[in-house]
mmCIF file of C-alpha atoms in Angstrom:
data_model
loop_
_atom_site.group_PDB
_atom_site.id
_atom_site.type_symbol
_atom_site.label_atom_id
_atom_site.label_comp_id
_atom_site.label_asym_id
_atom_site.label_seq_id
_atom_site.Cartn_x
_atom_site.Cartn_y
_atom_site.Cartn_z
ATOM 1 C CA MET A 144 90.059 -130.584 -149.585
ATOM 2 C CA ASN A 145 92.026 -128.967 -146.757
ATOM 3 C CA VAL A 146 92.194 -130.154 -143.165
ATOM 4 C CA ALA A 147 94.068 -129.080 -140.052
ATOM 5 C CA PHE A 148 95.895 -131.405 -137.641
ATOM 6 C CA LEU A 149 96.030 -130.310 -133.996
ATOM 7 C CA PRO A 150 98.042 -130.427 -131.878
ATOM 8 C CA VAL A 151 101.162 -131.314 -133.860
ATOM 9 C CA TYR A 152 103.855 -133.293 -132.024
ATOM 10 C CA PRO A 153 107.477 -133.982 -133.045
ATOM 11 C CA ASN A 154 106.993 -137.703 -133.673
ATOM 12 C CA PRO A 155 106.747 -138.628 -137.368
ATOM 13 C CA TYR A 156 103.165 -139.923 -137.390
ATOM 14 C CA GLN A 157 101.399 -136.730 -138.444
ATOM 15 C CA ARG A 158 104.031 -135.780 -141.024
ATOM 16 C CA LEU A 159 103.841 -139.205 -142.664
ATOM 17 C CA LEU A 160 100.043 -139.120 -142.740
ATOM 18 C CA ARG A 161 100.078 -135.580 -144.156
ATOM 19 C CA ASP A 162 102.479 -136.581 -146.928
ATOM 20 C CA ALA A 163 100.385 -139.632 -147.831
ATOM 21 C CA LEU A 164 97.171 -137.579 -147.849
ATOM 22 C CA ALA A 165 98.687 -135.380 -150.558
ATOM 23 C CA ASP A 166 98.188 -138.304 -152.968
ATOM 24 C CA GLU A 167 94.471 -138.129 -152.099
ATOM 25 C CA ALA A 168 94.421 -134.413 -153.062
ATOM 26 C CA ILE A 169 94.102 -133.384 -149.415
ATOM 27 C CA GLY A 170 96.177 -130.558 -147.988
ATOM 28 C CA VAL A 171 97.037 -130.485 -144.292
ATOM 29 C CA ASP A 172 97.790 -127.497 -142.067
ATOM 30 C CA PHE A 173 99.716 -128.122 -138.836
ATOM 31 C CA LEU A 174 98.478 -126.349 -135.694
ATOM 32 C CA GLU A 175 100.620 -126.645 -132.579
ATOM 33 C CA ARG A 176 97.928 -125.339 -130.253
ATOM 34 C CA LEU A 177 94.243 -124.539 -130.051
ATOM 35 C CA PRO A 178 93.397 -121.932 -132.728
ATOM 36 C CA ASN A 179 91.836 -118.656 -131.651
ATOM 37 C CA ILE A 180 88.465 -117.293 -132.744
ATOM 38 C CA HIS A 181 90.032 -115.127 -135.468
ATOM 39 C CA TRP A 182 91.689 -118.158 -137.086
ATOM 40 C CA LEU A 183 88.496 -120.196 -137.013
ATOM 41 C CA LYS A 184 86.488 -117.408 -138.640
ATOM 42 C CA THR A 185 89.044 -116.522 -141.303
ATOM 43 C CA GLN A 186 89.637 -120.152 -142.358
ATOM 44 C CA ILE A 187 85.989 -120.874 -143.114
ATOM 45 C CA GLY A 188 85.792 -122.161 -146.673
ATOM 46 C CA ARG A 189 89.483 -123.085 -146.834
ATOM 47 C CA ILE A 190 89.797 -125.551 -143.948
ATOM 48 C CA GLU A 191 86.883 -127.965 -143.932
ATOM 49 C CA ILE A 192 87.906 -130.454 -141.246
ATOM 50 C CA LEU A 193 89.634 -130.093 -137.884
ATOM 51 C CA HIS A 194 91.414 -133.359 -137.155
ATOM 52 C CA TYR A 195 92.281 -133.699 -133.464
ATOM 53 C CA HIS A 196 94.963 -136.049 -132.165
ATOM 54 C CA TRP A 197 96.388 -136.002 -128.599
ATOM 55 C CA LEU A 198 93.690 -133.990 -126.859
ATOM 56 C CA ASP A 199 95.490 -133.190 -123.606
ATOM 57 C CA GLY A 200 98.057 -131.218 -125.607
ATOM 58 C CA LEU A 201 95.249 -128.781 -126.443
ATOM 59 C CA TYR A 202 93.702 -128.158 -123.043
ATOM 60 C CA MET A 203 96.526 -128.423 -120.518
ATOM 61 C CA ASN A 204 100.114 -127.366 -120.127
ATOM 62 C CA ARG A 205 101.880 -128.620 -117.028
ATOM 63 C CA PHE A 206 98.735 -128.692 -114.934
ATOM 64 C CA LEU A 207 95.084 -129.398 -115.627
ATOM 65 C CA THR A 208 92.675 -126.606 -114.658
ATOM 66 C CA PRO A 209 88.912 -126.131 -115.140
ATOM 67 C CA ALA A 210 89.601 -122.857 -116.987
ATOM 68 C CA GLN A 211 91.694 -124.656 -119.615
ATOM 69 C CA VAL A 212 89.055 -127.316 -120.048
ATOM 70 C CA MET A 213 86.331 -124.669 -120.429
ATOM 71 C CA LYS A 214 88.401 -122.948 -123.109
ATOM 72 C CA PHE A 215 88.561 -126.226 -125.027
ATOM 73 C CA VAL A 216 84.824 -126.801 -124.610
ATOM 74 C CA GLN A 217 84.112 -123.318 -125.966
ATOM 75 C CA HIS A 218 86.432 -123.989 -128.904
ATOM 76 C CA ILE A 219 84.511 -127.145 -129.832
ATOM 77 C CA ARG A 220 81.176 -125.342 -129.598
ATOM 78 C CA LEU A 221 82.377 -122.495 -131.824
ATOM 79 C CA ALA A 222 83.899 -124.887 -134.374
ATOM 80 C CA LYS A 223 80.571 -126.694 -134.642
ATOM 81 C CA GLU A 224 78.651 -123.409 -134.942
ATOM 82 C CA LEU A 225 80.957 -122.373 -137.796
ATOM 83 C CA ASP A 226 80.206 -125.691 -139.533
ATOM 84 C CA TYR A 227 83.660 -127.251 -139.326
ATOM 85 C CA ARG A 228 83.659 -131.030 -139.430
ATOM 86 C CA LEU A 229 85.472 -132.598 -136.467
ATOM 87 C CA VAL A 230 87.507 -135.822 -136.554
ATOM 88 C CA TRP A 231 89.342 -137.286 -133.565
ATOM 89 C CA THR A 232 92.025 -139.986 -133.710
ATOM 90 C CA ALA A 233 92.072 -141.618 -130.287
ATOM 91 C CA HIS A 234 95.725 -142.616 -129.976
ATOM 92 C CA ASN A 235 94.992 -143.286 -126.301
ATOM 93 C CA ILE A 236 91.742 -143.797 -124.431
ATOM 94 C CA LEU A 237 92.957 -141.557 -121.578
ATOM 95 C CA PRO A 238 96.272 -139.819 -120.755
ATOM 96 C CA HIS A 239 99.112 -141.912 -119.332
ATOM 97 C CA GLN A 240 98.515 -141.140 -115.671
ATOM 98 C CA ARG A 241 97.985 -143.387 -112.695
ATOM 99 C CA LEU A 242 95.139 -141.185 -111.483
ATOM 100 C CA VAL A 243 92.985 -139.649 -114.211
ATOM 101 C CA PRO A 244 91.005 -136.563 -113.094
ATOM 102 C CA PRO A 245 87.334 -136.404 -114.118
ATOM 103 C CA LEU A 246 88.062 -133.421 -116.390
ATOM 104 C CA HIS A 247 90.025 -135.671 -118.763
ATOM 105 C CA LYS A 248 87.009 -137.938 -119.036
ATOM 106 C CA LEU A 249 84.711 -134.970 -119.579
ATOM 107 C CA ILE A 250 86.766 -133.886 -122.603
ATOM 108 C CA ARG A 251 86.553 -137.346 -124.126
ATOM 109 C CA ARG A 252 82.801 -137.531 -123.603
ATOM 110 C CA LEU A 253 82.582 -134.175 -125.363
ATOM 111 C CA MET A 254 84.650 -135.356 -128.324
ATOM 112 C CA MET A 255 82.715 -138.588 -128.626
ATOM 113 C CA SER A 256 79.449 -136.656 -128.699
ATOM 114 C CA GLN A 257 80.573 -133.832 -131.002
ATOM 115 C CA ALA A 258 82.998 -135.448 -133.460
ATOM 116 C CA ASP A 259 81.661 -136.289 -136.891
ATOM 117 C CA ALA A 260 83.991 -139.299 -136.921
ATOM 118 C CA VAL A 261 86.327 -141.005 -134.466
ATOM 119 C CA ILE A 262 89.330 -143.077 -135.548
ATOM 120 C CA THR A 263 91.074 -145.770 -133.513
ATOM 121 C CA HIS A 264 94.053 -147.907 -134.489
ATOM 122 C CA CYS A 265 92.632 -151.328 -133.545
ATOM 123 C CA GLN A 266 89.441 -153.187 -132.781
ATOM 124 C CA PHE A 267 90.261 -153.325 -129.072
ATOM 125 C CA GLY A 268 90.582 -149.533 -129.028
ATOM 126 C CA ARG A 269 87.229 -149.150 -130.739
ATOM 127 C CA ARG A 270 85.484 -151.491 -128.291
ATOM 128 C CA GLU A 271 87.110 -149.910 -125.245
ATOM 129 C CA LEU A 272 86.347 -146.378 -126.373
ATOM 130 C CA LEU A 273 82.701 -147.123 -127.105
ATOM 131 C CA THR A 274 82.297 -148.989 -123.823
ATOM 132 C CA ARG A 275 83.603 -146.066 -121.800
ATOM 133 C CA PHE A 276 82.177 -143.247 -123.905
ATOM 134 C CA PRO A 277 79.264 -144.489 -126.052
ATOM 135 C CA ARG A 278 78.373 -142.654 -129.252
ATOM 136 C CA ARG A 279 76.105 -143.140 -132.265
ATOM 137 C CA GLY A 280 78.325 -141.640 -134.969
ATOM 138 C CA PRO A 281 80.958 -143.534 -136.953
ATOM 139 C CA THR A 282 83.925 -144.941 -135.032
ATOM 140 C CA VAL A 283 86.309 -146.552 -137.509
ATOM 141 C CA VAL A 284 89.519 -148.550 -137.267
ATOM 142 C CA ILE A 285 92.474 -147.334 -139.329
ATOM 143 C CA PRO A 286 95.914 -148.819 -138.576
ATOM 144 C CA HIS A 287 98.899 -146.792 -137.419
ATOM 145 C CA GLY A 288 101.379 -146.596 -140.303
ATOM 146 C CA HIS A 289 104.973 -147.804 -140.267
ATOM 147 C CA TYR A 290 108.053 -145.647 -139.655
ATOM 148 C CA ARG A 291 110.223 -147.310 -142.268
ATOM 149 C CA GLY A 292 112.750 -144.935 -143.810
ATOM 150 C CA VAL A 293 112.308 -142.236 -141.181
ATOM 151 C CA TYR A 294 115.541 -142.953 -139.299
ATOM 152 C CA PRO A 295 118.857 -143.338 -141.138
ATOM 153 C CA THR A 296 120.949 -146.423 -140.437
ATOM 154 C CA VAL A 297 124.689 -147.032 -140.610
ATOM 155 C CA ALA A 298 126.374 -149.655 -142.767
ATOM 156 C CA THR A 299 126.398 -152.580 -140.320
ATOM 157 C CA ARG A 300 125.219 -153.644 -136.870
ATOM 158 C CA SER A 301 128.817 -153.773 -135.665
ATOM 159 C CA ALA A 302 129.286 -150.158 -136.767
ATOM 160 C CA ALA A 303 126.137 -149.147 -134.876
ATOM 161 C CA ARG A 304 127.323 -150.932 -131.760
ATOM 162 C CA LYS A 305 130.722 -149.327 -132.021
ATOM 163 C CA ARG A 306 129.046 -145.908 -132.069
ATOM 164 C CA LEU A 307 127.299 -146.840 -128.813
ATOM 165 C CA GLY A 308 130.396 -148.345 -127.198
ATOM 166 C CA LEU A 309 128.921 -151.852 -127.221
ATOM 167 C CA GLY A 310 130.532 -155.110 -128.278
ATOM 168 C CA ALA A 311 129.636 -157.558 -131.013
ATOM 169 C CA ASP A 312 128.999 -160.356 -128.498
ATOM 170 C CA HIS A 313 126.486 -158.461 -126.391
ATOM 171 C CA PHE A 314 122.795 -159.386 -126.467
ATOM 172 C CA ILE A 315 121.094 -156.000 -126.292
ATOM 173 C CA TYR A 316 117.608 -155.462 -124.898
ATOM 174 C CA LEU A 317 116.556 -151.957 -125.958
ATOM 175 C CA ALA A 318 113.912 -149.768 -124.292
ATOM 176 C CA LEU A 319 113.478 -146.672 -126.433
ATOM 177 C CA GLY A 320 111.361 -143.545 -126.048
ATOM 178 C CA ASN A 321 110.138 -141.298 -123.260
ATOM 179 C CA ILE A 322 111.211 -142.409 -119.802
ATOM 180 C CA ALA A 323 107.880 -142.316 -117.983
ATOM 181 C CA ALA A 324 106.106 -144.274 -115.264
ATOM 182 C CA TYR A 325 103.653 -146.043 -117.589
ATOM 183 C CA LYS A 326 106.563 -147.592 -119.522
ATOM 184 C CA GLY A 327 107.334 -150.062 -116.695
ATOM 185 C CA LEU A 328 111.093 -149.575 -116.972
ATOM 186 C CA ASP A 329 111.803 -150.248 -113.309
ATOM 187 C CA ALA A 330 110.081 -153.623 -113.736
ATOM 188 C CA LEU A 331 112.336 -154.254 -116.728
ATOM 189 C CA THR A 332 115.509 -153.794 -114.675
ATOM 190 C CA THR A 333 114.192 -156.144 -111.974
ATOM 191 C CA ALA A 334 113.212 -158.814 -114.489
ATOM 192 C CA PHE A 335 116.525 -158.456 -116.310
ATOM 193 C CA ASN A 336 118.569 -158.911 -113.150
ATOM 194 C CA SER A 337 116.794 -162.210 -112.489
ATOM 195 C CA VAL A 338 117.817 -163.807 -115.815
ATOM 196 C CA ALA A 339 120.820 -161.824 -117.116
ATOM 197 C CA GLU A 340 123.841 -163.654 -118.470
ATOM 198 C CA PRO A 341 127.303 -162.011 -118.585
ATOM 199 C CA ASP A 342 127.013 -160.694 -122.165
ATOM 200 C CA ASP A 343 123.486 -159.296 -121.765
ATOM 201 C CA ILE A 344 122.859 -155.550 -121.765
ATOM 202 C CA VAL A 345 119.726 -153.520 -121.057
ATOM 203 C CA LEU A 346 119.899 -150.167 -122.819
ATOM 204 C CA ILE A 347 117.280 -147.590 -121.800
ATOM 205 C CA ALA A 348 117.300 -144.406 -123.882
ATOM 206 C CA GLY A 349 114.928 -141.482 -124.077
ATOM 207 C CA ARG A 350 113.732 -138.156 -122.756
ATOM 208 C CA ASN A 351 113.125 -137.511 -119.072
ATOM 209 C CA ARG A 352 109.376 -137.509 -118.446
ATOM 210 C CA ASP A 353 109.563 -138.543 -114.778
ATOM 211 C CA GLN A 354 112.485 -137.218 -112.733
ATOM 212 C CA ARG A 355 111.889 -139.581 -109.826
ATOM 213 C CA LEU A 356 111.937 -142.599 -112.144
ATOM 214 C CA VAL A 357 114.999 -141.329 -114.009
ATOM 215 C CA SER A 358 116.885 -140.861 -110.743
ATOM 216 C CA ARG A 359 115.972 -144.379 -109.653
ATOM 217 C CA LEU A 360 117.075 -145.876 -112.973
ATOM 218 C CA LEU A 361 120.354 -143.974 -112.930
ATOM 219 C CA GLN A 362 121.045 -145.309 -109.436
ATOM 220 C CA ILE A 363 120.338 -148.853 -110.612
ATOM 221 C CA ALA A 364 122.649 -148.352 -113.603
ATOM 222 C CA ALA A 365 125.396 -146.958 -111.389
ATOM 223 C CA ASN A 366 125.477 -150.287 -109.545
ATOM 224 C CA SER A 367 125.404 -152.499 -112.646
ATOM 225 C CA ASP A 368 127.742 -152.986 -115.596
ATOM 226 C CA GLN A 369 124.896 -154.483 -117.619
ATOM 227 C CA ILE A 370 122.239 -151.764 -117.317
ATOM 228 C CA GLN A 371 122.770 -148.526 -119.211
ATOM 229 C CA VAL A 372 120.505 -145.470 -119.020
ATOM 230 C CA ARG A 373 120.990 -142.664 -121.532
ATOM 231 C CA VAL A 374 118.735 -139.705 -120.792
ATOM 232 C CA GLY A 375 118.001 -136.995 -123.331
ATOM 233 C CA TYR A 376 116.464 -136.152 -126.679
ATOM 234 C CA ILE A 377 117.250 -138.755 -129.340
ATOM 235 C CA THR A 378 117.999 -137.416 -132.810
ATOM 236 C CA ASP A 379 116.852 -139.252 -135.939
ATOM 237 C CA GLU A 380 120.420 -140.413 -136.550
ATOM 238 C CA GLU A 381 120.706 -141.754 -133.007
ATOM 239 C CA MET A 382 117.347 -143.524 -133.352
ATOM 240 C CA GLY A 383 118.648 -145.413 -136.363
ATOM 241 C CA ILE A 384 121.796 -146.395 -134.486
ATOM 242 C CA TYR A 385 119.873 -147.692 -131.470
ATOM 243 C CA LEU A 386 117.493 -149.693 -133.654
ATOM 244 C CA GLN A 387 120.292 -151.225 -135.686
ATOM 245 C CA ALA A 388 122.417 -152.087 -132.648
ATOM 246 C CA ALA A 389 119.716 -153.862 -130.630
ATOM 247 C CA ASP A 390 118.693 -157.513 -130.655
ATOM 248 C CA VAL A 391 115.177 -156.882 -129.357
ATOM 249 C CA LEU A 392 112.981 -153.992 -128.281
ATOM 250 C CA VAL A 393 111.447 -154.425 -124.836
ATOM 251 C CA ALA A 394 108.295 -152.378 -124.172
ATOM 252 C CA PRO A 395 107.102 -153.433 -120.686
ATOM 253 C CA PHE A 396 104.138 -151.062 -120.520
ATOM 254 C CA ARG A 397 101.936 -150.881 -117.467
ATOM 255 C CA GLN A 398 99.194 -149.470 -119.694
ATOM 256 C CA ILE A 399 99.060 -148.813 -123.431
ATOM 257 C CA LEU A 400 96.752 -148.571 -126.411
ATOM 258 C CA THR A 401 98.927 -147.735 -129.432
ATOM 259 C CA SER A 402 102.724 -147.772 -129.261
ATOM 260 C CA GLY A 403 104.823 -145.773 -131.689
ATOM 261 C CA SER A 404 108.012 -147.330 -130.286
ATOM 262 C CA VAL A 405 106.772 -150.855 -131.037
ATOM 263 C CA ILE A 406 105.782 -149.869 -134.576
ATOM 264 C CA THR A 407 109.177 -148.195 -135.028
ATOM 265 C CA ALA A 408 110.971 -151.380 -133.998
ATOM 266 C CA LEU A 409 108.905 -153.548 -136.348
ATOM 267 C CA SER A 410 109.525 -151.062 -139.168
ATOM 268 C CA TYR A 411 113.250 -151.762 -138.824
ATOM 269 C CA GLY A 412 112.917 -155.530 -138.508
ATOM 270 C CA LEU A 413 113.473 -155.567 -134.756
ATOM 271 C CA PRO A 414 111.547 -158.186 -132.726
ATOM 272 C CA VAL A 415 109.546 -157.002 -129.730
ATOM 273 C CA ILE A 416 108.789 -158.134 -126.192
ATOM 274 C CA ALA A 417 105.625 -156.465 -124.894
ATOM 275 C CA PRO A 418 102.596 -157.159 -122.697
ATOM 276 C CA ALA A 419 99.352 -158.373 -124.241
ATOM 277 C CA LEU A 420 97.647 -155.018 -123.725
ATOM 278 C CA GLY A 421 95.727 -152.554 -125.894
ATOM 279 C CA CYS A 422 96.340 -152.847 -129.636
ATOM 280 C CA LEU A 423 99.496 -154.933 -129.261
ATOM 281 C CA PRO A 424 97.881 -158.399 -129.563
ATOM 282 C CA GLU A 425 96.352 -157.301 -132.893
ATOM 283 C CA LEU A 426 99.724 -156.007 -134.094
ATOM 284 C CA LEU A 427 102.465 -158.347 -132.904
ATOM 285 C CA THR A 428 102.518 -161.891 -134.316
ATOM 286 C CA ALA A 429 104.037 -164.810 -132.416
ATOM 287 C CA ASP A 430 106.950 -165.122 -134.843
ATOM 288 C CA ALA A 431 107.920 -161.420 -134.477
ATOM 289 C CA GLY A 432 108.493 -161.435 -130.729
ATOM 290 C CA ILE A 433 106.804 -162.339 -127.461
ATOM 291 C CA LEU A 434 103.578 -161.060 -125.937
ATOM 292 C CA TYR A 435 103.443 -161.817 -122.217
ATOM 293 C CA GLN A 436 100.673 -161.654 -119.625
ATOM 294 C CA SER A 437 101.461 -158.617 -117.503
ATOM 295 C CA ASP A 438 99.478 -159.931 -114.512
ATOM 296 C CA ARG A 439 101.917 -162.840 -114.121
ATOM 297 C CA PRO A 440 104.837 -161.767 -111.869
ATOM 298 C CA THR A 441 107.518 -163.749 -113.722
ATOM 299 C CA ALA A 442 106.185 -163.327 -117.254
ATOM 300 C CA LEU A 443 108.544 -160.508 -118.285
ATOM 301 C CA SER A 444 111.667 -162.236 -116.984
ATOM 302 C CA GLN A 445 110.586 -165.450 -118.747
ATOM 303 C CA ALA A 446 110.130 -163.531 -122.003
ATOM 304 C CA LEU A 447 113.593 -161.974 -121.668
ATOM 305 C CA TYR A 448 114.992 -165.469 -121.247
ATOM 306 C CA ASP A 449 112.942 -167.156 -123.970
ATOM 307 C CA ILE A 450 113.652 -164.600 -126.707
ATOM 308 C CA LYS A 451 117.306 -165.648 -126.824
ATOM 309 C CA ALA A 452 116.325 -169.136 -127.994
ATOM 310 C CA ARG A 453 114.431 -167.763 -131.014
ATOM 311 C CA ASP A 454 115.900 -167.569 -134.515
ATOM 312 C CA PRO A 455 116.825 -163.885 -135.092
ATOM 313 C CA ALA A 456 116.459 -164.128 -138.885
ATOM 314 C CA VAL A 457 112.925 -165.514 -138.574
ATOM 315 C CA MET A 458 111.913 -162.780 -136.132
ATOM 316 C CA ASN A 459 113.502 -160.027 -138.231
ATOM 317 C CA ALA A 460 111.622 -161.180 -141.335
ATOM 318 C CA ALA A 461 108.335 -161.477 -139.426
ATOM 319 C CA ALA A 462 108.727 -157.960 -138.011
ATOM 320 C CA ARG A 463 109.264 -156.560 -141.496
ATOM 321 C CA ARG A 464 106.175 -158.360 -142.795
ATOM 322 C CA ILE A 465 104.062 -156.653 -140.143
ATOM 323 C CA ALA A 466 105.442 -153.294 -141.241
ATOM 324 C CA ASP A 467 104.675 -154.197 -144.871
ATOM 325 C CA ASP A 468 100.983 -154.277 -143.943
ATOM 326 C CA LEU A 469 101.149 -150.788 -142.421
ATOM 327 C CA ASP A 470 101.771 -148.901 -145.646
ATOM 328 C CA TRP A 471 100.746 -145.242 -145.573
ATOM 329 C CA GLY A 472 99.018 -145.306 -148.973
ATOM 330 C CA PRO A 473 96.010 -147.417 -147.923
ATOM 331 C CA ILE A 474 95.940 -145.653 -144.541
ATOM 332 C CA ALA A 475 95.696 -142.269 -146.256
ATOM 333 C CA LYS A 476 92.908 -143.543 -148.506
ATOM 334 C CA GLN A 477 90.923 -144.819 -145.524
ATOM 335 C CA THR A 478 91.441 -141.495 -143.746
ATOM 336 C CA ALA A 479 90.371 -139.566 -146.840
ATOM 337 C CA ASP A 480 87.230 -141.710 -147.035
ATOM 338 C CA VAL A 481 86.406 -140.724 -143.453
ATOM 339 C CA TYR A 482 86.837 -137.036 -144.350
ATOM 340 C CA ARG A 483 84.629 -137.333 -147.429
ATOM 341 C CA ALA A 484 81.924 -139.114 -145.474
ATOM 342 C CA CYS A 485 81.989 -136.303 -142.898
ATOM 343 C CA LEU A 486 81.471 -133.669 -145.582
ATOM 344 C CA LYS A 487 78.548 -135.602 -147.059
ATOM 345 C CA SER A 488 76.788 -135.895 -143.700
ATOM 346 C CA THR A 489 74.344 -133.207 -142.613
#
């Protein structure tokens, strides 16, 4: 069997799933953008399933326009006419925006009505998706796999900290990934300032996805010796260094369904502080970090304070056990079963 993933993003998720699907005798093509009519017609008989991931990467660039949405709608109609099977993994219910235009919702209604199967990463995601966009076809839960072994690590934590210019006595709260409004990073700096002790450090690292937020964070960092903001693309080697240097990952999302950064941290035995939102309560156990109630004003600052009283060895071991249960082999088998069921359906 051959399938195509689209669109393909730089994060490791799709590569790891593709590699695991090879053991199920399934080949995967990577498509960075929406394929044209010629591709769809010439791949009939070779590619059997189109597996969609982050939908907005297929129908919008910088801005959302009705013309782009119509092009996507026409693509779906043609793919169905040519008898491709369609699978959608809903990594998010909707894009990470404060205001979501109706066109985004239209696309998701289309996918829920036209997909032969829909995959979510947790039971909450399944319930939320079906509540907002009801469908009769199969909607299955398949976990998000771990990222263990993706990022190289150095010999010791002290060596990692030395690479980052940080001391052995620091307690390091790490926020890692895209710097964007939905990440709640400004709330993190406020909460940190209310409980910080002299050896505490907040380290925010990632790509600029919101210039106004980045400017605000850089201004905050300029006035604090304990808040560091490092803006830019993070290489695999740097990812490993950040993960090994930190004491805890802090992911103070304003909204979230599935978090690759949280799964990355757990994969490397790093405890997590995060809100009890989306899939996170089904993922993070009490011994691997702290889930806080985001509607409580002091909950994040209390979590930052409380985590320091926990036993690091216990949390590290608990985080690794969670990652143990996210092995790509069973995930690939479940995904392959979804594909096979699609091909059997009429």
